[in-house]
Amino acid sequence: MQFLYPALTTGFLLVLLPLLIHLINMMRHRRVQWAAMEFLLQSYKKHRRWIWLRQLLLLLLRMAAVAVLVAMLAQLVTQQRYEGLFGSTLTHHYVVIDDSMSMSDRAGGMNALEQALAFACDLGAEAARQELRQRFTLIRFSKAQSASQTDPDSGLAVVITDLNAEDVDARFPLRLETIRAALQPTELPVGPAAALQVVRRLVSQNDNEHRILYLVSDFRAQDWDNPREIRELLSELDSAGVQIRLVNCVRARHTNLAITALAPSDETRASGVPLFVNVSVTNYSDQAVEKVPLQVRTWFYAAAVGAASERPVAKVDKSPMMELERLEPGETVTQRVQVYFPEAGQHVVEAVLPDDAVQADNRRWCVIDFPAEETVLVVDGDPAQRNAFYVQAIFEPGQRARTGIRPEVQNGAFLRDVSAESLNKYSAIYLFDVDRLDDRARENIEAYVRSGGGLAIFAGPQVHLEYYQQELYRDGTGLFPLPLARDDLLIAEEGEGVPDVEIDATDHPVFQELVQGQNPLVRTMHVERYLRPAADWTPDPASGVRILARLRNHAPLAVEKRYGQGRVIAFLTTYAPYWNDLVLGPNVIVALRLQSYLGSARRITDVRTVSGAIQVPFSGERYRSDVRMFLPSDDPAAPLVIDRTAEALETDARQLVATIEPQETERSGIYEIWLRRIDGSTHAHRFAVNVEPREGNLAQTATSDIIAHLDPVPVDIGYADQYEAAVIEQSGFNQSMLLMALLVFLLVGEQWLAYANSFHAHRGTQLHHLGRPGHRASIQRLREENEAEARAAHALRDADPYTVAARSAASGADPQDPFAQGVPQ
C-alpha cells in the first residue's frame, strides 16, 4: 500500500497526541496524604489491572482514530480493492492503444499515436520501479481487428498482441521504447470492439491478478456517440473485477480537410474522348477555410507489349491548380475536372490536397477503364434505314469530332439468333420503329435489360400497336412502360410561344441541358405525330414508371421504366425527322446524353477501401496460375512485389482466382494484379484502394457524454499528458471511503468506551467526584465497600465498654450522657 500524497504522512506523528495529553493530565494532580483516601486506594489496588486495561484500550482507540484520519487525507491506495489492506498480489496492466487513421492527427510535434505510446512507455517505466510484481500486455486496435478476421478461434494471445503478459523488470522500458519506435498510425477505420474482445478473453484466463485496463484513444464521435457494443464489453470486464481507465490523447479538434469522393461522371468512356471527373472535398472542422488549393493528376499507362514487357511506368500529368474559395464547417464542395487519355487501358486519376492534421485523407485515387470505344446495337425497322443513318451521323461524325461511340446496325433476326451473353458487350441497345419481335429475341432483350443493360425504344409507323400492348407491355410486367392506343397528330394551337415539348424531369441527365438558360433548347423542338397511350392510363409510382417529357396537350412523350437492374426509355415519336424535327435541332445533345445515361449501369466504378480483399477470377485455360502482384509502399517508385500462385475454385477447377488478402491492403494507393497468358503476354488489373472518408472527421465525444453513454460502467477518464507515470495512482484502489467508514467506527467505539469508563451518579444520591475522571466508577464501588466495612467496625467499637469510657474521658464528657457517647440509647 502507498499514498498519493506522501507529504501528509508526517501527520502520523499526531498519533502520539492522545498519549501526550494523558501524561499531561496526570501531572496536574498533587499527592496529598489522607487517611481515608489511603484506605480507599488499598481497595483500588485490588481492581487496577482491569481499570488500566480499559484505559489503555481507550487510549489506543484515540490514537488509531488519528492514524486513520491521516491515512484518509493522504489518500491510501492499495493493489486490491479491499484485500490490498491485508496483502498484495500481482498487478497486470492491459494497455489497449488506438492506432486507426484518426490517430495520425498531429498537434505540434507529436501525433495522437505518439502521445499514446509515450503514455505506455511512462507507465511501463514506473511499473518497473515498483517493488510488487507487475505484468504488461499491449494490444493495438488494428492488430486485433486483422486477427479477428482471419482466425477468431485460436492463437489470439499470440497473434494479436504486441506484448502478452510480459513480466516487468529493469530492462522492460527499453523493450517498450523499441516497440514505440516501430509503430506508426495505420489507415484503417477500426474501433475498440475487437481489442476489448481480446482483453475479455485474456482476462478470463487469469483470475488471480489485479487487472487494470487502459483504453488509450482519441474518442472520436463516430465510435463513441452510440457505443452500445463497447458498453457491453466494458460491463463484462467490470464484472470480472477489471479496473477501467480511459486515456484521451487529443485535447482539441484540429482543422482537417478530406477528399471524400473521386469518381468519373456518367458519360461515355473511350480513349481519345475527354471525360469529366468529380472531386468532393469536405471540411471536417469547426471553422471555415478559404482559398484551398486542389491538384488533379492523371497517371497514363502505356500498353504492355509481348512477353518480354516489364511493368510500365506511369506518365503523370498535372492539371492546372484549382482553388476552392470557401468551405463552411461540415460542408462538402464538388469540383468537375476534365481528364484525357489518348489510348485505351486502365488509367488512374489522383486528387491531392495540402497537408493538414491528417495526411492520409489528402490523397485519393480512382481507376478508370477506358475502352477503345463503346459499342451500341442499333435495330432499325424502317425499310429505308433512316433512323440508323441519323444515329451513325451523330455517333460517328468524322475524324475531327470523336464521340467514342460505335453503332453496330443489325436487323431483327440478329436478336433472335444471338445469345443473351453476347448482348452484354453492348453498352446500350436501340430499337427504332420495330414492328414486332419473336419470342426468342424478346427474351434475350429482357435478360439483357434485367442484368443492368440500357434500352431505348423509338416509335414510328411500323410499330404494331397490338403486339406492343400484349407482348411488350403485358399489363405492366413487360419491357414497355405504358399501353398504346393509336397514333395521333399534335394539333397546332392558336397563338405563338407555346412549345411543343414540356420537360417534366428537369433534373434528368438526358433532358437537364434542354431547359437551362434564358432561351432553353426545348423551345426549338417540334412534334407533328406521336403514339397516344390508353386514355385511362396513369403511371403507378410503385411500378418504377416515370414520365420524363410531355407534349403541349399533356400527352406523354418520353417515359422511363426500371426493369430489373436496367432501365428502359420509350419515346412515342420517331428518331428520324419524319414525325418531328428533333434530329435537326437539339437531338445531338439528347442522343449523346441518352447514350451516357443508358450505358452508365454497365460503367462500373470500382470503389474499394483499405483492409478489403481484392480478387480477380480468370480462366485457367487461357492464363497461367502464377501471378505477380504490385502493392504500394513508402516509395511510390518501388512498389512491393509479390509472386503468388492462384487457387482453383471449388465449383470449377478450370476457373482460378488471384487474391490479395485484407491484411495486405492496409495502405491506400494503386494495387495491380498481373496475369500471364498461355502465349506469354500479360494482362494487368488495377485497383484503387482509398481510406474510409469518415475517418477524417475529427469530432470528439465530450467526456461527460462518454460517462453518460457508458453508464452504469464505472470508468475514470483523463488526458495522456496528465498521467505523470504515477503507476501507484493508476494501478491501485483508493481506500478513502473504506477509511472514512473505519474512522466513524473508531469514533463511535471511543465514545462508548469513554462513557463506560466515566463516573455516573445514581439517581437520589449526593456523591462527589473523587480522584481522576477516569476512575469515577471504580471509586464509587470502593466507597460502597468501605462504607459497609465502616459500619461494621463502628458497631463493634460501640459494643466495647472500654472504648466508650476512654472516648468519654478524652472528651471530658459524662460517660452516662448518651448524647456525648454518640450512640443511640
PDB file of N, CA, C and O in Angstrom, residues 376-411:
ATOM      1  N   VAL A 376     -22.661   0.120 -79.452  1.00  0.00           N
ATOM      2  CA  VAL A 376     -24.104   0.068 -79.207  1.00  0.00           C
ATOM      3  C   VAL A 376     -24.758  -0.713 -80.348  1.00  0.00           C
ATOM      4  O   VAL A 376     -24.288  -0.694 -81.497  1.00  0.00           O
ATOM      5  N   LEU A 377     -25.845  -1.417 -80.019  1.00  0.00           N
ATOM      6  CA  LEU A 377     -26.588  -2.203 -81.012  1.00  0.00           C
ATOM      7  C   LEU A 377     -27.790  -1.395 -81.496  1.00  0.00           C
ATOM      8  O   LEU A 377     -28.584  -0.911 -80.694  1.00  0.00           O
ATOM      9  N   VAL A 378     -27.896  -1.254 -82.820  1.00  0.00           N
ATOM     10  CA  VAL A 378     -28.990  -0.494 -83.436  1.00  0.00           C
ATOM     11  C   VAL A 378     -29.805  -1.442 -84.304  1.00  0.00           C
ATOM     12  O   VAL A 378     -29.264  -2.100 -85.205  1.00  0.00           O
ATOM     13  N   VAL A 379     -31.111  -1.522 -84.012  1.00  0.00           N
ATOM     14  CA  VAL A 379     -32.048  -2.322 -84.822  1.00  0.00           C
ATOM     15  C   VAL A 379     -33.077  -1.349 -85.363  1.00  0.00           C
ATOM     16  O   VAL A 379     -33.860  -0.762 -84.612  1.00  0.00           O
ATOM     17  N   ASP A 380     -33.077  -1.163 -86.683  1.00  0.00           N
ATOM     18  CA  ASP A 380     -33.966  -0.190 -87.329  1.00  0.00           C
ATOM     19  C   ASP A 380     -35.016  -0.944 -88.143  1.00  0.00           C
ATOM     20  O   ASP A 380     -34.691  -1.698 -89.070  1.00  0.00           O
ATOM     21  N   GLY A 381     -36.291  -0.704 -87.798  1.00  0.00           N
ATOM     22  CA  GLY A 381     -37.383  -1.355 -88.525  1.00  0.00           C
ATOM     23  C   GLY A 381     -37.840  -0.575 -89.743  1.00  0.00           C
ATOM     24  O   GLY A 381     -38.685  -1.062 -90.529  1.00  0.00           O
ATOM     25  N   ASP A 382     -37.319   0.613 -89.939  1.00  0.00           N
ATOM     26  CA  ASP A 382     -37.692   1.404 -91.104  1.00  0.00           C
ATOM     27  C   ASP A 382     -37.056   0.790 -92.353  1.00  0.00           C
ATOM     28  O   ASP A 382     -35.836   0.553 -92.386  1.00  0.00           O
ATOM     29  N   PRO A 383     -37.842   0.520 -93.379  1.00  0.00           N
ATOM     30  CA  PRO A 383     -37.270  -0.079 -94.593  1.00  0.00           C
ATOM     31  C   PRO A 383     -36.164   0.761 -95.202  1.00  0.00           C
ATOM     32  O   PRO A 383     -35.221   0.211 -95.787  1.00  0.00           O
ATOM     33  N   ALA A 384     -36.244   2.085 -95.053  1.00  0.00           N
ATOM     34  CA  ALA A 384     -35.210   2.965 -95.610  1.00  0.00           C
ATOM     35  C   ALA A 384     -34.032   3.159 -94.676  1.00  0.00           C
ATOM     36  O   ALA A 384     -33.072   3.858 -95.039  1.00  0.00           O
ATOM     37  N   GLN A 385     -34.076   2.588 -93.505  1.00  0.00           N
ATOM     38  CA  GLN A 385     -32.984   2.701 -92.536  1.00  0.00           C
ATOM     39  C   GLN A 385     -32.632   4.167 -92.222  1.00  0.00           C
ATOM     40  O   GLN A 385     -31.472   4.523 -92.013  1.00  0.00           O
ATOM     41  N   ARG A 386     -33.684   5.011 -92.181  1.00  0.00           N
ATOM     42  CA  ARG A 386     -33.412   6.418 -91.912  1.00  0.00           C
ATOM     43  C   ARG A 386     -32.945   6.639 -90.477  1.00  0.00           C
ATOM     44  O   ARG A 386     -32.095   7.505 -90.221  1.00  0.00           O
ATOM     45  N   ASN A 387     -33.488   5.919 -89.533  1.00  0.00           N
ATOM     46  CA  ASN A 387     -33.076   6.091 -88.138  1.00  0.00           C
ATOM     47  C   ASN A 387     -31.606   5.724 -87.948  1.00  0.00           C
ATOM     48  O   ASN A 387     -30.846   6.436 -87.268  1.00  0.00           O
ATOM     49  N   ALA A 388     -31.182   4.599 -88.535  1.00  0.00           N
ATOM     50  CA  ALA A 388     -29.792   4.175 -88.411  1.00  0.00           C
ATOM     51  C   ALA A 388     -28.854   5.193 -89.041  1.00  0.00           C
ATOM     52  O   ALA A 388     -27.742   5.422 -88.547  1.00  0.00           O
ATOM     53  N   PHE A 389     -29.283   5.829 -90.117  1.00  0.00           N
ATOM     54  CA  PHE A 389     -28.457   6.833 -90.777  1.00  0.00           C
ATOM     55  C   PHE A 389     -28.167   7.996 -89.836  1.00  0.00           C
ATOM     56  O   PHE A 389     -27.022   8.444 -89.706  1.00  0.00           O
ATOM     57  N   TYR A 390     -29.211   8.502 -89.201  1.00  0.00           N
ATOM     58  CA  TYR A 390     -29.005   9.646 -88.316  1.00  0.00           C
ATOM     59  C   TYR A 390     -28.237   9.245 -87.046  1.00  0.00           C
ATOM     60  O   TYR A 390     -27.474  10.059 -86.504  1.00  0.00           O
ATOM     61  N   VAL A 391     -28.416   8.025 -86.603  1.00  0.00           N
ATOM     62  CA  VAL A 391     -27.642   7.570 -85.434  1.00  0.00           C
ATOM     63  C   VAL A 391     -26.159   7.552 -85.764  1.00  0.00           C
ATOM     64  O   VAL A 391     -25.309   8.024 -84.999  1.00  0.00           O
ATOM     65  N   GLN A 392     -25.829   7.002 -86.930  1.00  0.00           N
ATOM     66  CA  GLN A 392     -24.422   6.963 -87.325  1.00  0.00           C
ATOM     67  C   GLN A 392     -23.867   8.356 -87.562  1.00  0.00           C
ATOM     68  O   GLN A 392     -22.697   8.629 -87.243  1.00  0.00           O
ATOM     69  N   ALA A 393     -24.674   9.238 -88.040  1.00  0.00           N
ATOM     70  CA  ALA A 393     -24.207  10.600 -88.276  1.00  0.00           C
ATOM     71  C   ALA A 393     -23.892  11.316 -86.969  1.00  0.00           C
ATOM     72  O   ALA A 393     -22.965  12.136 -86.909  1.00  0.00           O
ATOM     73  N   ILE A 394     -24.642  11.007 -85.928  1.00  0.00           N
ATOM     74  CA  ILE A 394     -24.397  11.665 -84.639  1.00  0.00           C
ATOM     75  C   ILE A 394     -23.257  10.993 -83.888  1.00  0.00           C
ATOM     76  O   ILE A 394     -22.368  11.663 -83.341  1.00  0.00           O
ATOM     77  N   PHE A 395     -23.211   9.653 -83.861  1.00  0.00           N
ATOM     78  CA  PHE A 395     -22.211   8.951 -83.071  1.00  0.00           C
ATOM     79  C   PHE A 395     -20.850   8.878 -83.761  1.00  0.00           C
ATOM     80  O   PHE A 395     -19.829   8.779 -83.087  1.00  0.00           O
ATOM     81  N   GLU A 396     -20.829   8.918 -85.102  1.00  0.00           N
ATOM     82  CA  GLU A 396     -19.558   8.882 -85.828  1.00  0.00           C
ATOM     83  C   GLU A 396     -19.522  10.024 -86.831  1.00  0.00           C
ATOM     84  O   GLU A 396     -19.629   9.822 -88.041  1.00  0.00           O
ATOM     85  N   PRO A 397     -19.365  11.242 -86.336  1.00  0.00           N
ATOM     86  CA  PRO A 397     -19.428  12.395 -87.248  1.00  0.00           C
ATOM     87  C   PRO A 397     -18.205  12.534 -88.130  1.00  0.00           C
ATOM     88  O   PRO A 397     -18.248  13.231 -89.145  1.00  0.00           O
ATOM     89  N   GLY A 398     -17.096  11.906 -87.774  1.00  0.00           N
ATOM     90  CA  GLY A 398     -15.890  12.044 -88.590  1.00  0.00           C
ATOM     91  C   GLY A 398     -14.673  12.072 -87.695  1.00  0.00           C
ATOM     92  O   GLY A 398     -14.733  11.971 -86.463  1.00  0.00           O
ATOM     93  N   GLN A 399     -13.503  12.223 -88.323  1.00  0.00           N
ATOM     94  CA  GLN A 399     -12.261  12.181 -87.578  1.00  0.00           C
ATOM     95  C   GLN A 399     -12.058  13.409 -86.695  1.00  0.00           C
ATOM     96  O   GLN A 399     -11.373  13.350 -85.692  1.00  0.00           O
ATOM     97  N   ARG A 400     -12.618  14.534 -87.105  1.00  0.00           N
ATOM     98  CA  ARG A 400     -12.383  15.762 -86.348  1.00  0.00           C
ATOM     99  C   ARG A 400     -13.124  15.757 -85.009  1.00  0.00           C
ATOM    100  O   ARG A 400     -12.672  16.384 -84.061  1.00  0.00           O
ATOM    101  N   ALA A 401     -14.242  15.111 -84.959  1.00  0.00           N
ATOM    102  CA  ALA A 401     -15.040  15.052 -83.730  1.00  0.00           C
ATOM    103  C   ALA A 401     -15.273  13.598 -83.393  1.00  0.00           C
ATOM    104  O   ALA A 401     -15.949  12.886 -84.141  1.00  0.00           O
ATOM    105  N   ARG A 402     -14.713  13.170 -82.301  1.00  0.00           N
ATOM    106  CA  ARG A 402     -14.829  11.760 -81.888  1.00  0.00           C
ATOM    107  C   ARG A 402     -15.712  11.678 -80.653  1.00  0.00           C
ATOM    108  O   ARG A 402     -15.486  12.390 -79.664  1.00  0.00           O
ATOM    109  N   THR A 403     -16.722  10.803 -80.715  1.00  0.00           N
ATOM    110  CA  THR A 403     -17.613  10.603 -79.569  1.00  0.00           C
ATOM    111  C   THR A 403     -17.258   9.353 -78.781  1.00  0.00           C
ATOM    112  O   THR A 403     -17.696   9.207 -77.649  1.00  0.00           O
ATOM    113  N   GLY A 404     -16.501   8.434 -79.374  1.00  0.00           N
ATOM    114  CA  GLY A 404     -16.168   7.197 -78.696  1.00  0.00           C
ATOM    115  C   GLY A 404     -17.278   6.168 -78.752  1.00  0.00           C
ATOM    116  O   GLY A 404     -17.188   5.137 -78.085  1.00  0.00           O
ATOM    117  N   ILE A 405     -18.326   6.419 -79.530  1.00  0.00           N
ATOM    118  CA  ILE A 405     -19.470   5.507 -79.627  1.00  0.00           C
ATOM    119  C   ILE A 405     -19.482   4.908 -81.035  1.00  0.00           C
ATOM    120  O   ILE A 405     -19.440   5.642 -82.029  1.00  0.00           O
ATOM    121  N   ARG A 406     -19.559   3.590 -81.111  1.00  0.00           N
ATOM    122  CA  ARG A 406     -19.607   2.929 -82.415  1.00  0.00           C
ATOM    123  C   ARG A 406     -20.926   2.168 -82.538  1.00  0.00           C
ATOM    124  O   ARG A 406     -21.148   1.179 -81.853  1.00  0.00           O
ATOM    125  N   PRO A 407     -21.835   2.634 -83.421  1.00  0.00           N
ATOM    126  CA  PRO A 407     -23.101   1.912 -83.608  1.00  0.00           C
ATOM    127  C   PRO A 407     -22.923   0.690 -84.501  1.00  0.00           C
ATOM    128  O   PRO A 407     -22.275   0.756 -85.548  1.00  0.00           O
ATOM    129  N   GLU A 408     -23.499  -0.403 -84.098  1.00  0.00           N
ATOM    130  CA  GLU A 408     -23.499  -1.639 -84.885  1.00  0.00           C
ATOM    131  C   GLU A 408     -24.943  -1.912 -85.304  1.00  0.00           C
ATOM    132  O   GLU A 408     -25.781  -2.255 -84.481  1.00  0.00           O
ATOM    133  N   VAL A 409     -25.228  -1.746 -86.583  1.00  0.00           N
ATOM    134  CA  VAL A 409     -26.594  -1.852 -87.106  1.00  0.00           C
ATOM    135  C   VAL A 409     -26.881  -3.305 -87.482  1.00  0.00           C
ATOM    136  O   VAL A 409     -26.117  -3.928 -88.240  1.00  0.00           O
ATOM    137  N   GLN A 410     -27.995  -3.839 -86.942  1.00  0.00           N
ATOM    138  CA  GLN A 410     -28.429  -5.199 -87.228  1.00  0.00           C
ATOM    139  C   GLN A 410     -29.929  -5.191 -87.484  1.00  0.00           C
ATOM    140  O   GLN A 410     -30.632  -4.226 -87.152  1.00  0.00           O
ATOM    141  N   ASN A 411     -30.410  -6.292 -88.041  1.00  0.00           N
ATOM    142  CA  ASN A 411     -31.857  -6.433 -88.255  1.00  0.00           C
ATOM    143  C   ASN A 411     -32.488  -7.210 -87.101  1.00  0.00           C
ATOM    144  O   ASN A 411     -31.798  -7.662 -86.184  1.00  0.00           O
TER     145      ASN A 411
END
